[in-house]
XYZ file of C-alpha atoms in Angstrom:
142
model
C 0.000 0.000 0.000
C 1.347 3.440 -0.884
C 0.314 6.824 0.436
C -3.292 6.260 -0.543
C -5.000 6.233 2.843
C -6.546 2.779 2.583
C -6.934 0.098 5.256
C -5.118 0.384 8.564
C -3.308 3.492 7.378
C -6.537 5.459 7.671
C -7.387 4.181 11.180
C -6.070 7.191 13.084
C -7.551 9.751 10.705
C -11.061 8.288 10.770
C -11.280 8.713 14.536
C -10.624 12.471 14.389
C -13.695 14.580 15.035
C -14.331 18.332 15.077
C -11.922 20.294 17.285
C -9.373 17.543 17.935
C -6.145 16.621 16.213
C -3.350 14.175 16.817
C -0.589 16.305 15.313
C 0.323 19.933 14.662
C 3.190 21.959 13.212
C 5.214 24.652 14.956
C 5.756 27.940 13.133
C 9.379 26.913 12.466
C 8.282 23.570 10.982
C 5.721 25.329 8.789
C 8.359 27.711 7.443
C 10.829 24.889 6.800
C 8.177 22.836 5.003
C 7.479 25.798 2.686
C 11.204 25.979 1.874
C 11.510 22.218 1.346
C 8.387 22.177 -0.823
C 9.855 24.920 -3.033
C 13.010 22.803 -3.452
C 11.529 19.290 -3.693
C 7.814 19.509 -4.489
C 5.137 17.554 -2.563
C 6.290 16.183 0.801
C 5.545 13.480 3.348
C 6.726 12.497 6.822
C 7.387 9.064 8.239
C 8.293 8.274 11.819
C 9.418 4.818 12.793
C 9.932 3.457 16.255
C 13.632 2.815 15.746
C 16.448 4.175 17.826
C 18.507 7.280 17.177
C 17.442 9.015 13.957
C 14.724 6.400 13.427
C 12.704 7.919 16.259
C 12.690 11.373 14.626
C 10.196 12.366 11.935
C 11.812 12.017 8.530
C 10.719 14.260 5.669
C 10.771 12.862 2.132
C 9.442 13.780 -1.282
C 5.850 12.474 -1.325
C 5.811 8.794 -2.264
C 9.585 8.391 -1.844
C 9.138 6.369 1.348
C 6.928 3.349 0.709
C 4.230 2.974 3.351
C 2.325 -0.222 3.967
C 0.050 -2.099 6.328
C 2.533 -1.586 9.177
C 2.111 2.217 8.956
C -0.635 4.538 10.222
C -1.569 7.821 8.558
C -1.944 10.274 11.471
C -2.869 13.296 9.378
C -2.716 15.077 6.098
C -1.271 18.330 7.387
C -2.348 21.606 5.819
C 0.668 23.879 5.495
C 0.079 27.523 4.646
C 1.776 28.267 1.345
C 1.973 24.591 0.299
C -0.753 23.608 -2.175
C -1.145 19.967 -1.157
C -1.339 18.403 2.314
C 1.743 16.781 3.827
C 0.995 13.214 4.916
C 2.349 12.216 8.325
C 2.812 8.463 8.668
C 3.991 6.535 11.716
C 4.868 2.893 12.164
C 1.937 1.050 13.757
C 4.085 -0.104 16.691
C 5.159 3.469 17.446
C 1.559 4.678 17.076
C 0.382 2.164 19.689
C 2.903 3.602 22.158
C 2.073 7.247 21.331
C -1.667 7.101 20.602
C -2.428 8.890 23.895
C -0.280 11.937 23.045
C -0.680 15.059 20.947
C 2.388 15.543 18.757
C 3.881 18.769 17.471
C 6.458 18.688 14.696
C 9.138 21.254 15.491
C 12.607 22.199 14.213
C 15.860 22.564 16.131
C 19.433 23.387 15.068
C 21.680 20.433 14.326
C 21.967 17.613 11.870
C 19.584 14.718 11.899
C 19.436 11.889 9.416
C 21.138 12.336 6.091
C 18.029 10.804 4.500
C 15.611 13.508 5.687
C 15.275 16.496 3.368
C 16.079 19.114 6.013
C 19.569 17.718 6.785
C 21.439 20.066 4.371
C 19.724 23.064 6.011
C 21.602 22.498 9.306
C 18.391 21.783 11.232
C 16.346 18.726 12.060
C 12.706 17.941 12.688
C 11.739 16.586 16.080
C 8.546 15.721 17.934
C 7.307 17.481 21.029
C 4.511 15.668 22.813
C 1.978 16.060 25.582
C -0.773 13.809 26.895
C -4.238 14.337 25.458
C -6.781 15.947 27.749
C -9.908 13.945 28.629
C -11.861 16.111 26.182
C -9.395 15.471 23.351
C -9.425 11.717 23.996
C -13.225 11.710 23.868
C -13.254 13.763 20.635
C -10.729 11.403 19.060
C -12.718 8.349 20.063
C -9.943 6.910 22.251
């Protein structure tokens, strides 16, 4: 399965109701995504549950990273100034561990993985998280 939103990949997105989200972007991440989109075209994220760089969100040209039944589509993120949404995928195992948290994609100085598009910019994406409130959990159907 590719980035088509079928099957298990859509499980997280279908549970989202009005006023609740599983993931957001910081202002710095939004700005960086606009820059990366201008350089590389449509984008996607994938976050595995691996160690080291594998636990950071990796940004790729859309479709460059093959997703499958072991991945969950958390959101199709709307980015101001980017015409198409940016899919955010996570390995199903990682999603099971993090399903109770709201995630924010942010940017910090430093080099992350050489495979993620932001590496040449001297910054790296990272995830900031917090537990969902009772209201958010109810709205998400958790």
